[in-house]
PDB file of C-alpha atoms in Angstrom:
ATOM      1  CA  MET B 992     -24.717  29.496  -3.328  1.00 96.00           C
ATOM      2  CA  ILE B 993     -24.381  26.892  -0.558  1.00 97.00           C
ATOM      3  CA  PRO B 994     -27.544  24.755  -0.220  1.00 96.00           C
ATOM      4  CA  GLY B 995     -27.761  23.344   3.303  1.00 94.00           C
ATOM      5  CA  LEU B 996     -25.551  25.964   4.978  1.00 95.00           C
ATOM      6  CA  PHE B 997     -28.118  26.670   7.700  1.00 93.00           C
ATOM      7  CA  TRP B 998     -29.410  23.689   9.704  1.00 89.00           C
ATOM      8  CA  PRO B 999     -33.101  24.066  10.671  1.00 84.00           C
ATOM      9  CA  ASP B1000     -34.032  23.685  14.343  1.00 79.00           C
ATOM     10  CA  ALA B1001     -30.637  22.361  15.389  1.00 73.00           C
ATOM     11  CA  SER B1002     -30.589  20.601  18.768  1.00 79.00           C
ATOM     12  CA  PHE B1003     -26.841  19.940  18.768  1.00 82.00           C
ATOM     13  CA  ARG B1004     -23.665  22.000  19.046  1.00 86.00           C
ATOM     14  CA  ILE B1005     -20.641  22.382  16.793  1.00 88.00           C
ATOM     15  CA  ASP B1006     -17.220  23.949  17.282  1.00 90.00           C
ATOM     16  CA  PRO B1007     -16.694  27.544  16.137  1.00 92.00           C
ATOM     17  CA  LEU B1008     -16.119  28.378  12.472  1.00 94.00           C
ATOM     18  CA  PRO B1009     -14.207  31.664  12.813  1.00 96.00           C
ATOM     19  CA  ALA B1010     -14.008  32.709   9.159  1.00 96.00           C
ATOM     20  CA  LEU B1011     -17.566  31.784   8.179  1.00 97.00           C
ATOM     21  CA  GLU B1012     -19.129  33.170  11.350  1.00 96.00           C
ATOM     22  CA  THR B1013     -17.235  36.454  10.947  1.00 95.00           C
ATOM     23  CA  LEU B1014     -18.407  36.831   7.341  1.00 96.00           C
ATOM     24  CA  LEU B1015     -22.013  36.216   8.405  1.00 95.00           C
ATOM     25  CA  ALA B1016     -21.825  38.547  11.409  1.00 93.00           C
ATOM     26  CA  ARG B1017     -20.287  41.466   9.550  1.00 93.00           C
ATOM     27  CA  GLY B1018     -22.350  41.057   6.395  1.00 93.00           C
ATOM     28  CA  GLU B1019     -25.805  42.399   5.603  1.00 94.00           C
ATOM     29  CA  MET B1020     -28.472  39.715   5.929  1.00 93.00           C
ATOM     30  CA  PHE B1021     -31.261  39.354   3.381  1.00 94.00           C
ATOM     31  CA  LYS B1022     -34.132  36.899   3.134  1.00 95.00           C
ATOM     32  CA  SER B1023     -35.824  35.383   0.111  1.00 93.00           C
ATOM     33  CA  ALA B1024     -38.299  32.578  -0.499  1.00 95.00           C
ATOM     34  CA  LYS B1025     -37.135  29.074   0.358  1.00 94.00           C
ATOM     35  CA  MET B1026     -36.747  26.936  -2.754  1.00 95.00           C
ATOM     36  CA  PRO B1027     -34.909  23.847  -4.023  1.00 94.00           C
ATOM     37  CA  ILE B1028     -31.646  24.413  -5.862  1.00 95.00           C
ATOM     38  CA  GLU B1029     -33.214  23.458  -9.211  1.00 95.00           C
ATOM     39  CA  GLU B1030     -35.780  26.240  -8.925  1.00 96.00           C
ATOM     40  CA  TRP B1031     -33.141  28.725  -7.809  1.00 96.00           C
ATOM     41  CA  LEU B1032     -30.951  27.891 -10.806  1.00 96.00           C
ATOM     42  CA  CYS B1033     -33.860  28.158 -13.241  1.00 94.00           C
ATOM     43  CA  ARG B1034     -34.781  31.560 -11.824  1.00 95.00           C
ATOM     44  CA  ALA B1035     -31.147  32.716 -11.892  1.00 94.00           C
ATOM     45  CA  PHE B1036     -30.936  31.860 -15.585  1.00 94.00           C
ATOM     46  CA  GLY B1037     -34.299  33.304 -16.580  1.00 92.00           C
ATOM     47  CA  VAL B1038     -35.959  29.960 -17.321  1.00 92.00           C
ATOM     48  CA  LYS B1039     -39.754  30.157 -17.359  1.00 91.00           C
ATOM     49  CA  ARG B1040     -41.764  27.677 -15.332  1.00 93.00           C
ATOM     50  CA  GLN B1041     -44.101  25.278 -17.126  1.00 92.00           C
ATOM     51  CA  LYS B1042     -46.105  22.880 -14.928  1.00 92.00           C
ATOM     52  CA  ASP B1043     -42.683  22.078 -13.469  1.00 94.00           C
ATOM     53  CA  TRP B1044     -39.455  23.969 -13.518  1.00 94.00           C
ATOM     54  CA  PRO B1045     -38.298  22.417 -16.818  1.00 93.00           C
ATOM     55  CA  VAL B1046     -35.030  20.770 -15.809  1.00 94.00           C
ATOM     56  CA  ALA B1047     -35.170  17.719 -18.099  1.00 93.00           C
ATOM     57  CA  PRO B1048     -35.182  19.670 -21.411  1.00 91.00           C
ATOM     58  CA  PHE B1049     -31.683  20.968 -20.666  1.00 90.00           C
ATOM     59  CA  PHE B1050     -30.370  17.402 -20.584  1.00 88.00           C
ATOM     60  CA  ARG B1051     -30.601  17.074 -24.367  1.00 79.00           C
ATOM     61  CA  PRO B1052     -29.147  18.774 -27.453  1.00 65.00           C
ATOM     62  CA  GLU B1053     -30.271  22.343 -28.024  1.00 62.00           C
ATOM     63  CA  GLY B1054     -33.145  22.471 -30.500  1.00 57.00           C
ATOM     64  CA  ALA B1055     -34.533  19.030 -29.606  1.00 62.00           C
ATOM     65  CA  ARG B1056     -38.309  18.760 -29.244  1.00 71.00           C
ATOM     66  CA  GLY B1057     -40.739  16.577 -27.301  1.00 80.00           C
ATOM     67  CA  TYR B1058     -41.715  16.302 -23.629  1.00 92.00           C
ATOM     68  CA  ARG B1059     -39.145  15.001 -21.190  1.00 94.00           C
ATOM     69  CA  LEU B1060     -39.010  14.191 -17.493  1.00 95.00           C
ATOM     70  CA  ARG B1061     -36.146  13.354 -15.212  1.00 96.00           C
ATOM     71  CA  ALA B1062     -36.599   9.747 -14.087  1.00 96.00           C
ATOM     72  CA  ASP B1063     -34.022   9.316 -11.331  1.00 96.00           C
ATOM     73  CA  PRO B1064     -33.391   5.875  -9.805  1.00 97.00           C
ATOM     74  CA  VAL B1065     -34.364   5.807  -6.122  1.00 97.00           C
ATOM     75  CA  HIS B1066     -34.879   3.445  -3.225  1.00 96.00           C
ATOM     76  CA  LEU B1067     -38.128   3.738  -1.284  1.00 95.00           C
ATOM     77  CA  GLN B1068     -37.531   2.628   2.304  1.00 92.00           C
ATOM     78  CA  LEU B1069     -40.567   1.458   4.289  1.00 90.00           C
ATOM     79  CA  MET B1070     -40.574   3.201   7.678  1.00 86.00           C
ATOM     80  CA  ARG B1071     -43.565   1.907   9.643  1.00 84.00           C
ATOM     81  CA  ASP B1072     -46.487   3.444   7.740  1.00 86.00           C
ATOM     82  CA  ARG B1073     -44.634   5.560   5.190  1.00 90.00           C
ATOM     83  CA  PHE B1074     -42.073   5.347   2.408  1.00 93.00           C
ATOM     84  CA  VAL B1075     -38.956   7.513   2.686  1.00 93.00           C
ATOM     85  CA  LEU B1076     -36.928   8.285  -0.432  1.00 95.00           C
ATOM     86  CA  ILE B1077     -33.208   7.551  -0.694  1.00 93.00           C
ATOM     87  CA  GLY B1078     -31.420   8.665  -3.837  1.00 90.00           C
ATOM     88  CA  GLY B1079     -28.613  10.679  -5.332  1.00 83.00           C
ATOM     89  CA  GLU B1080     -25.093   9.879  -4.138  1.00 85.00           C
ATOM     90  CA  LEU B1081     -26.466   7.452  -1.528  1.00 87.00           C
ATOM     91  CA  LEU B1082     -27.727   5.154  -4.303  1.00 91.00           C
ATOM     92  CA  PRO B1083     -24.887   4.710  -6.819  1.00 92.00           C
ATOM     93  CA  VAL B1084     -25.857   2.671  -9.890  1.00 94.00           C
ATOM     94  CA  SER B1085     -23.164   1.381 -12.244  1.00 94.00           C
ATOM     95  CA  GLY B1086     -23.247   1.913 -15.988  1.00 93.00           C
ATOM     96  CA  GLU B1087     -23.831  -1.785 -16.600  1.00 95.00           C
ATOM     97  CA  GLU B1088     -26.722  -1.888 -14.119  1.00 96.00           C
ATOM     98  CA  THR B1089     -28.209   1.236 -15.668  1.00 96.00           C
ATOM     99  CA  ALA B1090     -28.131  -0.253 -19.168  1.00 96.00           C
ATOM    100  CA  ARG B1091     -29.900  -3.433 -18.035  1.00 96.00           C
ATOM    101  CA  LEU B1092     -32.601  -1.595 -16.091  1.00 97.00           C
ATOM    102  CA  ILE B1093     -33.286   0.835 -18.926  1.00 97.00           C
ATOM    103  CA  GLU B1094     -33.497  -2.012 -21.436  1.00 96.00           C
ATOM    104  CA  THR B1095     -36.221  -3.631 -19.315  1.00 96.00           C
ATOM    105  CA  LEU B1096     -38.130  -0.369 -18.942  1.00 97.00           C
ATOM    106  CA  ASN B1097     -38.000   0.423 -22.661  1.00 97.00           C
ATOM    107  CA  ARG B1098     -39.169  -3.050 -23.622  1.00 95.00           C
ATOM    108  CA  HIS B1099     -42.111  -2.920 -21.226  1.00 95.00           C
ATOM    109  CA  PHE B1100     -43.282   0.598 -22.121  1.00 94.00           C
ATOM    110  CA  ALA B1101     -42.589   0.496 -25.869  1.00 93.00           C
ATOM    111  CA  GLU B1102     -46.286   0.397 -26.799  1.00 90.00           C
ATOM    112  CA  ASP B1103     -46.893   3.524 -24.695  1.00 90.00           C
ATOM    113  CA  GLY B1104     -44.282   5.415 -26.700  1.00 91.00           C
ATOM    114  CA  PHE B1105     -42.040   5.863 -23.644  1.00 94.00           C
ATOM    115  CA  GLN B1106     -38.290   6.089 -24.204  1.00 93.00           C
ATOM    116  CA  PHE B1107     -35.861   5.901 -21.280  1.00 95.00           C
ATOM    117  CA  SER B1108     -32.267   6.999 -21.833  1.00 93.00           C
ATOM    118  CA  ILE B1109     -29.170   8.417 -20.163  1.00 93.00           C
ATOM    119  CA  GLU B1110     -28.213  11.935 -21.197  1.00 90.00           C
ATOM    120  CA  GLN B1111     -25.519  14.064 -19.577  1.00 87.00           C
ATOM    121  CA  GLY B1112     -25.393  11.451 -16.811  1.00 89.00           C
ATOM    122  CA  ALA B1113     -29.119  11.779 -15.983  1.00 93.00           C
ATOM    123  CA  TRP B1114     -31.942   9.267 -16.391  1.00 95.00           C
ATOM    124  CA  ILE B1115     -34.465  10.791 -18.810  1.00 94.00           C
ATOM    125  CA  LEU B1116     -37.960   9.704 -19.854  1.00 95.00           C
ATOM    126  CA  GLU B1117     -39.211  11.030 -23.191  1.00 93.00           C
ATOM    127  CA  ILE B1118     -42.960  10.738 -23.823  1.00 93.00           C
ATOM    128  CA  PRO B1119     -45.205  11.597 -26.791  1.00 90.00           C
ATOM    129  CA  GLU B1120     -47.168  14.417 -25.130  1.00 89.00           C
ATOM    130  CA  ASP B1121     -47.598  16.600 -22.063  1.00 90.00           C
ATOM    131  CA  PRO B1122     -48.367  14.195 -19.172  1.00 91.00           C
ATOM    132  CA  GLY B1123     -50.842  16.559 -17.496  1.00 91.00           C
ATOM    133  CA  ILE B1124     -49.097  16.468 -14.115  1.00 94.00           C
ATOM    134  CA  SER B1125     -46.909  18.612 -11.911  1.00 95.00           C
ATOM    135  CA  THR B1126     -44.098  17.006  -9.934  1.00 96.00           C
ATOM    136  CA  THR B1127     -41.734  17.665  -7.034  1.00 96.00           C
ATOM    137  CA  PRO B1128     -37.949  17.974  -7.528  1.00 95.00           C
ATOM    138  CA  LEU B1129     -35.966  15.002  -6.267  1.00 94.00           C
ATOM    139  CA  SER B1130     -33.906  17.252  -3.993  1.00 93.00           C
ATOM    140  CA  GLU B1131     -37.051  18.303  -2.134  1.00 93.00           C
ATOM    141  CA  VAL B1132     -38.063  14.711  -1.326  1.00 94.00           C
ATOM    142  CA  MET B1133     -34.738  13.149  -0.317  1.00 92.00           C
ATOM    143  CA  GLY B1134     -34.992  11.688   3.168  1.00 91.00           C
ATOM    144  CA  ARG B1135     -38.704  12.493   3.388  1.00 92.00           C
ATOM    145  CA  ASP B1136     -42.069  10.737   3.245  1.00 93.00           C
ATOM    146  CA  ILE B1137     -43.103  10.657  -0.423  1.00 93.00           C
ATOM    147  CA  SER B1138     -46.878  10.583   0.148  1.00 91.00           C
ATOM    148  CA  LYS B1139     -47.360  14.355  -0.158  1.00 91.00           C
ATOM    149  CA  HIS B1140     -45.011  14.673  -3.126  1.00 94.00           C
ATOM    150  CA  LEU B1141     -46.458  12.268  -5.691  1.00 93.00           C
ATOM    151  CA  PRO B1142     -47.549  13.595  -9.122  1.00 94.00           C
ATOM    152  CA  GLN B1143     -50.475  16.010  -9.022  1.00 94.00           C
ATOM    153  CA  GLY B1144     -52.848  17.172 -11.758  1.00 93.00           C
ATOM    154  CA  GLU B1145     -55.536  16.001 -14.136  1.00 92.00           C
ATOM    155  CA  ASP B1146     -53.662  12.819 -15.131  1.00 92.00           C
ATOM    156  CA  ALA B1147     -52.116  12.082 -11.737  1.00 93.00           C
ATOM    157  CA  MET B1148     -54.000   8.794 -11.371  1.00 94.00           C
ATOM    158  CA  ARG B1149     -52.593   7.473 -14.634  1.00 94.00           C
ATOM    159  CA  TRP B1150     -49.037   8.428 -13.734  1.00 95.00           C
ATOM    160  CA  ASN B1151     -49.253   6.972 -10.257  1.00 94.00           C
ATOM    161  CA  HIS B1152     -50.319   3.760 -11.988  1.00 95.00           C
ATOM    162  CA  VAL B1153     -47.264   4.045 -14.268  1.00 95.00           C
ATOM    163  CA  LEU B1154     -45.070   4.386 -11.180  1.00 95.00           C
ATOM    164  CA  ASN B1155     -46.652   1.257  -9.709  1.00 95.00           C
ATOM    165  CA  GLU B1156     -45.857  -0.620 -12.932  1.00 95.00           C
ATOM    166  CA  ILE B1157     -42.262   0.574 -12.760  1.00 96.00           C
ATOM    167  CA  GLN B1158     -41.963  -0.582  -9.151  1.00 96.00           C
ATOM    168  CA  MET B1159     -43.296  -4.039 -10.043  1.00 94.00           C
ATOM    169  CA  LEU B1160     -40.823  -4.301 -12.926  1.00 94.00           C
ATOM    170  CA  LEU B1161     -37.932  -3.386 -10.665  1.00 96.00           C
ATOM    171  CA  HIS B1162     -39.001  -5.446  -7.649  1.00 93.00           C
ATOM    172  CA  ASP B1163     -37.526  -8.771  -8.745  1.00 91.00           C
ATOM    173  CA  HIS B1164     -35.212  -7.543 -11.488  1.00 96.00           C
ATOM    174  CA  PRO B1165     -31.927  -9.508 -11.624  1.00 96.00           C
ATOM    175  CA  VAL B1166     -29.976  -6.271 -11.125  1.00 96.00           C
ATOM    176  CA  ASN B1167     -31.684  -5.740  -7.776  1.00 96.00           C
ATOM    177  CA  GLU B1168     -31.285  -9.366  -6.739  1.00 95.00           C
ATOM    178  CA  GLU B1169     -27.546  -8.994  -7.347  1.00 95.00           C
ATOM    179  CA  ARG B1170     -27.425  -5.692  -5.465  1.00 95.00           C
ATOM    180  CA  GLU B1171     -29.169  -7.166  -2.432  1.00 94.00           C
ATOM    181  CA  LYS B1172     -26.761 -10.123  -2.374  1.00 94.00           C
ATOM    182  CA  ARG B1173     -23.931  -7.584  -2.154  1.00 95.00           C
ATOM    183  CA  GLY B1174     -25.695  -5.770   0.677  1.00 94.00           C
ATOM    184  CA  GLU B1175     -26.605  -2.773  -1.495  1.00 94.00           C
ATOM    185  CA  LEU B1176     -29.958  -1.005  -1.611  1.00 95.00           C
ATOM    186  CA  PRO B1177     -32.105  -2.060  -4.577  1.00 96.00           C
ATOM    187  CA  VAL B1178     -33.361   0.441  -7.144  1.00 96.00           C
ATOM    188  CA  ASN B1179     -37.054  -0.151  -6.455  1.00 95.00           C
ATOM    189  CA  SER B1180     -38.587   2.932  -8.084  1.00 96.00           C
ATOM    190  CA  LEU B1181     -37.976   5.973 -10.271  1.00 97.00           C
ATOM    191  CA  TRP B1182     -38.701   9.559  -9.283  1.00 97.00           C
ATOM    192  CA  LEU B1183     -40.310  11.572 -12.083  1.00 97.00           C
ATOM    193  CA  TRP B1184     -39.741  15.320 -11.941  1.00 97.00           C
ATOM    194  CA  GLY B1185     -38.544  18.417 -13.776  1.00 96.00           C
ATOM    195  CA  GLY B1186     -40.690  17.913 -16.869  1.00 94.00           C
ATOM    196  CA  GLY B1187     -40.868  20.252 -19.817  1.00 92.00           C
ATOM    197  CA  SER B1188     -41.284  20.527 -23.561  1.00 87.00           C
ATOM    198  CA  GLY B1189     -39.737  22.534 -26.359  1.00 72.00           C
ATOM    199  CA  SER B1190     -36.266  23.947 -26.604  1.00 63.00           C
ATOM    200  CA  GLU B1191     -35.765  25.945 -23.426  1.00 66.00           C
ATOM    201  CA  THR B1192     -33.727  29.130 -23.490  1.00 71.00           C
ATOM    202  CA  ALA B1193     -31.659  30.617 -20.691  1.00 76.00           C
ATOM    203  CA  SER B1194     -29.960  33.933 -20.034  1.00 81.00           C
ATOM    204  CA  SER B1195     -27.729  35.304 -17.305  1.00 86.00           C
ATOM    205  CA  GLY B1196     -25.297  38.085 -16.510  1.00 87.00           C
ATOM    206  CA  TYR B1197     -22.742  35.856 -14.780  1.00 93.00           C
ATOM    207  CA  ALA B1198     -19.174  36.086 -16.045  1.00 93.00           C
ATOM    208  CA  SER B1199     -18.525  32.442 -15.100  1.00 95.00           C
ATOM    209  CA  VAL B1200     -20.133  29.480 -13.336  1.00 96.00           C
ATOM    210  CA  ARG B1201     -18.368  26.779 -11.323  1.00 96.00           C
ATOM    211  CA  SER B1202     -20.435  23.915  -9.942  1.00 96.00           C
ATOM    212  CA  ASN B1203     -20.512  20.145  -9.573  1.00 95.00           C
ATOM    213  CA  ASP B1204     -24.259  20.286 -10.239  1.00 93.00           C
ATOM    214  CA  PRO B1205     -24.798  19.285 -13.903  1.00 93.00           C
ATOM    215  CA  LEU B1206     -27.835  21.561 -14.232  1.00 94.00           C
ATOM    216  CA  ALA B1207     -25.855  24.684 -13.325  1.00 95.00           C
ATOM    217  CA  ASN B1208     -23.217  23.914 -15.936  1.00 94.00           C
ATOM    218  CA  LEU B1209     -25.778  22.987 -18.603  1.00 92.00           C
ATOM    219  CA  LEU B1210     -27.592  26.277 -18.055  1.00 93.00           C
ATOM    220  CA  ALA B1211     -24.316  28.174 -18.247  1.00 93.00           C
ATOM    221  CA  ALA B1212     -23.261  26.332 -21.399  1.00 91.00           C
ATOM    222  CA  ARG B1213     -26.627  27.082 -23.016  1.00 89.00           C
ATOM    223  CA  THR B1214     -25.938  30.800 -22.505  1.00 90.00           C
ATOM    224  CA  GLY B1215     -22.307  30.625 -23.600  1.00 91.00           C
ATOM    225  CA  ILE B1216     -20.957  31.389 -20.128  1.00 93.00           C
ATOM    226  CA  PRO B1217     -17.612  29.763 -19.181  1.00 94.00           C
ATOM    227  CA  CYS B1218     -18.332  26.957 -16.711  1.00 94.00           C
ATOM    228  CA  GLY B1219     -16.832  23.883 -15.113  1.00 95.00           C
ATOM    229  CA  PRO B1220     -16.475  21.874 -11.905  1.00 96.00           C
ATOM    230  CA  VAL B1221     -15.751  23.415  -8.512  1.00 96.00           C
ATOM    231  CA  PRO B1222     -12.013  24.110  -8.092  1.00 95.00           C
ATOM    232  CA  GLU B1223     -10.007  22.470  -5.332  1.00 93.00           C
ATOM    233  CA  ASP B1224     -10.227  25.509  -3.073  1.00 94.00           C
ATOM    234  CA  ALA B1225     -11.034  29.215  -2.933  1.00 94.00           C
ATOM    235  CA  GLU B1226      -7.518  30.321  -3.811  1.00 93.00           C
ATOM    236  CA  ASN B1227      -7.655  28.446  -7.125  1.00 92.00           C
ATOM    237  CA  TRP B1228     -11.103  29.865  -7.853  1.00 94.00           C
ATOM    238  CA  ILE B1229     -10.278  33.471  -6.976  1.00 93.00           C
ATOM    239  CA  SER B1230      -7.079  33.424  -9.028  1.00 91.00           C
ATOM    240  CA  SER B1231      -9.103  32.499 -12.127  1.00 88.00           C
ATOM    241  CA  LEU B1232     -11.676  35.296 -11.841  1.00 88.00           C
ATOM    242  CA  ALA B1233     -11.946  38.137 -14.318  1.00 87.00           C
ATOM    243  CA  ALA B1234     -14.064  41.243 -13.748  1.00 86.00           C
ATOM    244  CA  GLY B1235     -17.788  40.679 -13.251  1.00 90.00           C
ATOM    245  CA  GLU B1236     -20.211  38.635 -11.166  1.00 94.00           C
ATOM    246  CA  HIS B1237     -19.358  34.963 -10.770  1.00 96.00           C
ATOM    247  CA  LEU B1238     -21.514  32.066  -9.543  1.00 97.00           C
ATOM    248  CA  LEU B1239     -20.030  29.306  -7.398  1.00 98.00           C
ATOM    249  CA  VAL B1240     -22.287  26.484  -6.179  1.00 97.00           C
ATOM    250  CA  LEU B1241     -20.872  24.511  -3.243  1.00 97.00           C
ATOM    251  CA  GLY B1242     -23.071  21.453  -2.795  1.00 94.00           C
ATOM    252  CA  ASP B1243     -21.110  19.650  -0.075  1.00 95.00           C
ATOM    253  CA  LEU B1244     -23.662  20.283   2.693  1.00 95.00           C
ATOM    254  CA  PHE B1245     -26.741  19.380   0.691  1.00 92.00           C
ATOM    255  CA  LEU B1246     -27.019  15.616   1.244  1.00 92.00           C
ATOM    256  CA  PRO B1247     -26.048  15.617   4.951  1.00 93.00           C
ATOM    257  CA  ILE B1248     -28.762  18.141   5.756  1.00 92.00           C
ATOM    258  CA  LYS B1249     -31.360  16.295   3.666  1.00 91.00           C
ATOM    259  CA  TYR B1250     -30.698  13.014   5.464  1.00 90.00           C
ATOM    260  CA  ARG B1251     -30.147  14.720   8.844  1.00 90.00           C
ATOM    261  CA  ASP B1252     -26.581  13.414   9.208  1.00 91.00           C
ATOM    262  CA  GLU B1253     -25.214  15.837  11.810  1.00 93.00           C
ATOM    263  CA  ASN B1254     -21.691  14.403  11.959  1.00 93.00           C
ATOM    264  CA  GLU B1255     -21.231  14.381   8.186  1.00 95.00           C
ATOM    265  CA  TRP B1256     -22.591  17.923   7.902  1.00 95.00           C
ATOM    266  CA  ASP B1257     -20.228  19.140  10.615  1.00 95.00           C
ATOM    267  CA  GLY B1258     -17.263  17.363   9.038  1.00 96.00           C
ATOM    268  CA  ARG B1259     -17.933  18.901   5.653  1.00 96.00           C
ATOM    269  CA  LEU B1260     -18.311  22.331   7.256  1.00 96.00           C
ATOM    270  CA  ARG B1261     -14.801  21.957   8.722  1.00 96.00           C
ATOM    271  CA  MET B1262     -13.465  21.217   5.238  1.00 97.00           C
ATOM    272  CA  LEU B1263     -15.275  24.221   3.767  1.00 98.00           C
ATOM    273  CA  GLU B1264     -13.986  26.462   6.562  1.00 97.00           C
ATOM    274  CA  GLN B1265     -10.403  25.513   5.767  1.00 97.00           C
ATOM    275  CA  GLN B1266     -10.544  25.361   1.969  1.00 97.00           C
ATOM    276  CA  TRP B1267     -13.127  28.049   1.242  1.00 97.00           C
ATOM    277  CA  PHE B1268     -14.325  30.332   4.014  1.00 97.00           C
ATOM    278  CA  SER B1269     -10.894  31.232   5.422  1.00 97.00           C
ATOM    279  CA  PRO B1270      -9.468  32.186   1.996  1.00 96.00           C
ATOM    280  CA  LEU B1271     -12.701  34.011   1.130  1.00 97.00           C
ATOM    281  CA  HIS B1272     -12.464  36.011   4.358  1.00 96.00           C
ATOM    282  CA  GLN B1273      -8.939  37.018   3.357  1.00 95.00           C
ATOM    283  CA  ALA B1274     -10.136  37.902  -0.157  1.00 95.00           C
ATOM    284  CA  VAL B1275     -12.883  40.146   1.236  1.00 95.00           C
ATOM    285  CA  GLN B1276     -10.235  41.951   3.303  1.00 94.00           C
ATOM    286  CA  GLU B1277      -8.432  42.567   0.004  1.00 93.00           C
ATOM    287  CA  GLY B1278     -11.516  43.955  -1.739  1.00 92.00           C
ATOM    288  CA  LEU B1279     -13.636  41.024  -2.956  1.00 91.00           C
ATOM    289  CA  SER B1280     -17.416  41.569  -2.772  1.00 94.00           C
ATOM    290  CA  LEU B1281     -19.001  38.328  -1.582  1.00 95.00           C
ATOM    291  CA  THR B1282     -22.534  36.988  -1.250  1.00 96.00           C
ATOM    292  CA  LEU B1283     -23.148  33.798   0.743  1.00 97.00           C
ATOM    293  CA  SER B1284     -26.641  32.374   0.346  1.00 97.00           C
ATOM    294  CA  ASP B1285     -28.615  29.189   0.960  1.00 96.00           C
ATOM    295  CA  CYS B1286     -31.691  28.694  -1.215  1.00 95.00           C
ATOM    296  CA  GLU B1287     -32.978  25.915   1.061  1.00 93.00           C
ATOM    297  CA  SER B1288     -33.385  28.310   3.997  1.00 93.00           C
ATOM    298  CA  GLY B1289     -33.805  31.546   2.038  1.00 94.00           C
ATOM    299  CA  LEU B1290     -31.033  33.208   4.060  1.00 95.00           C
ATOM    300  CA  GLY B1291     -28.252  35.203   2.462  1.00 95.00           C
ATOM    301  CA  PHE B1292     -25.467  37.581   3.495  1.00 96.00           C
ATOM    302  CA  GLY B1293     -23.620  40.167   1.436  1.00 96.00           C
ATOM    303  CA  VAL B1294     -20.247  41.289   2.746  1.00 95.00           C
ATOM    304  CA  GLU B1295     -17.620  43.755   1.515  1.00 93.00           C
ATOM    305  CA  LYS B1296     -14.287  45.017   2.803  1.00 92.00           C
ATOM    306  CA  LEU B1297     -15.686  47.877   4.888  1.00 90.00           C
ATOM    307  CA  ASP B1298     -18.225  45.542   6.528  1.00 83.00           C
ATOM    308  CA  LEU B1299     -15.395  43.670   8.245  1.00 82.00           C
ATOM    309  CA  TRP B1300     -14.754  46.786  10.357  1.00 87.00           C
ATOM    310  CA  LYS B1301     -18.211  46.660  11.939  1.00 85.00           C
ATOM    311  CA  PHE B1302     -16.889  45.274  15.211  1.00 83.00           C
ATOM    312  CA  TRP B1303     -20.083  46.182  17.065  1.00 79.00           C
ATOM    313  CA  LYS B1304     -21.907  43.384  15.233  1.00 81.00           C
ATOM    314  CA  ARG B1305     -21.682  40.327  17.474  1.00 86.00           C
ATOM    315  CA  ILE B1306     -20.268  37.131  16.000  1.00 87.00           C
ATOM    316  CA  ARG B1307     -22.855  34.395  16.527  1.00 88.00           C
ATOM    317  CA  PRO B1308     -22.449  30.624  16.245  1.00 90.00           C
ATOM    318  CA  LEU B1309     -23.652  29.339  12.878  1.00 88.00           C
ATOM    319  CA  LEU B1310     -26.463  27.321  14.460  1.00 84.00           C
ATOM    320  CA  GLU B1311     -27.983  30.463  15.994  1.00 84.00           C
ATOM    321  CA  HIS B1312     -28.970  31.746  12.570  1.00 77.00           C
ATOM    322  CA  PRO B1313     -32.658  30.924  11.942  1.00 73.00           C
ATOM    323  CA  ALA B1314     -33.018  28.526   9.017  1.00 65.00           C
TER     324      ALA B1314
END
């Protein structure tokens, strides 16, 4: 799974990617619904949707109860008449800053029964009951106008008011004053998403999972599947594989495509071509069955050894594939 592999409506050119473009040309294309990586992972592991795809419950010990939401720190950038969200790796927040901000939030919302915490590296909000809203995953809003992605549902007005309170608390917080003096973006809001209650279960037929996405590894761990970070390159990954179907999530292209950074996307593609696609092409020649897919575009390609002999299938530049 490679979120961001296919750039939508590209108006620029890139140099050839021989290994990747050969795998795509010779393989069998399939299409599925476009979806954020969080939804794809939940579906892949048999997680049932509540009002949201319940991501937050997996960031806690198995068996824990209560309703939880992800509450990721973000920066809302005013762009003329709209606010665009910046978050994730583009908004690093230190452990010391995190502790101070969470202390302020917990003190302010104590009477509401809200509890902010850090679990498995994620900002989590635990609340006494179902909030009565549906939310949009952070990954779907990065680099976009937030106006159409705010909480929806019977209690949306209340929760939009809560978000306004949070923004006022953060506006002149000493942590943000210090960040701005250093030329860093302030944390001026939180993005609530991925809510759920109960102890979620997961199941999957994968023999192993390798990903730098915490959710993928938490889902795998919940099912007892061996998991861990992405290896240095394809050769290291392939050499570790036993029989069965294995999931590898390469997230390198995700942020550049979300923030429309063409040069960064192209540069990361070059790295993937060298470290991953070229060795994978060789592995397919030796008998590996491979599926390359991008949940953001819904495009996927399955390729096996015999497919590489289909020389009549024209090799197309990556940007010619419709995203």
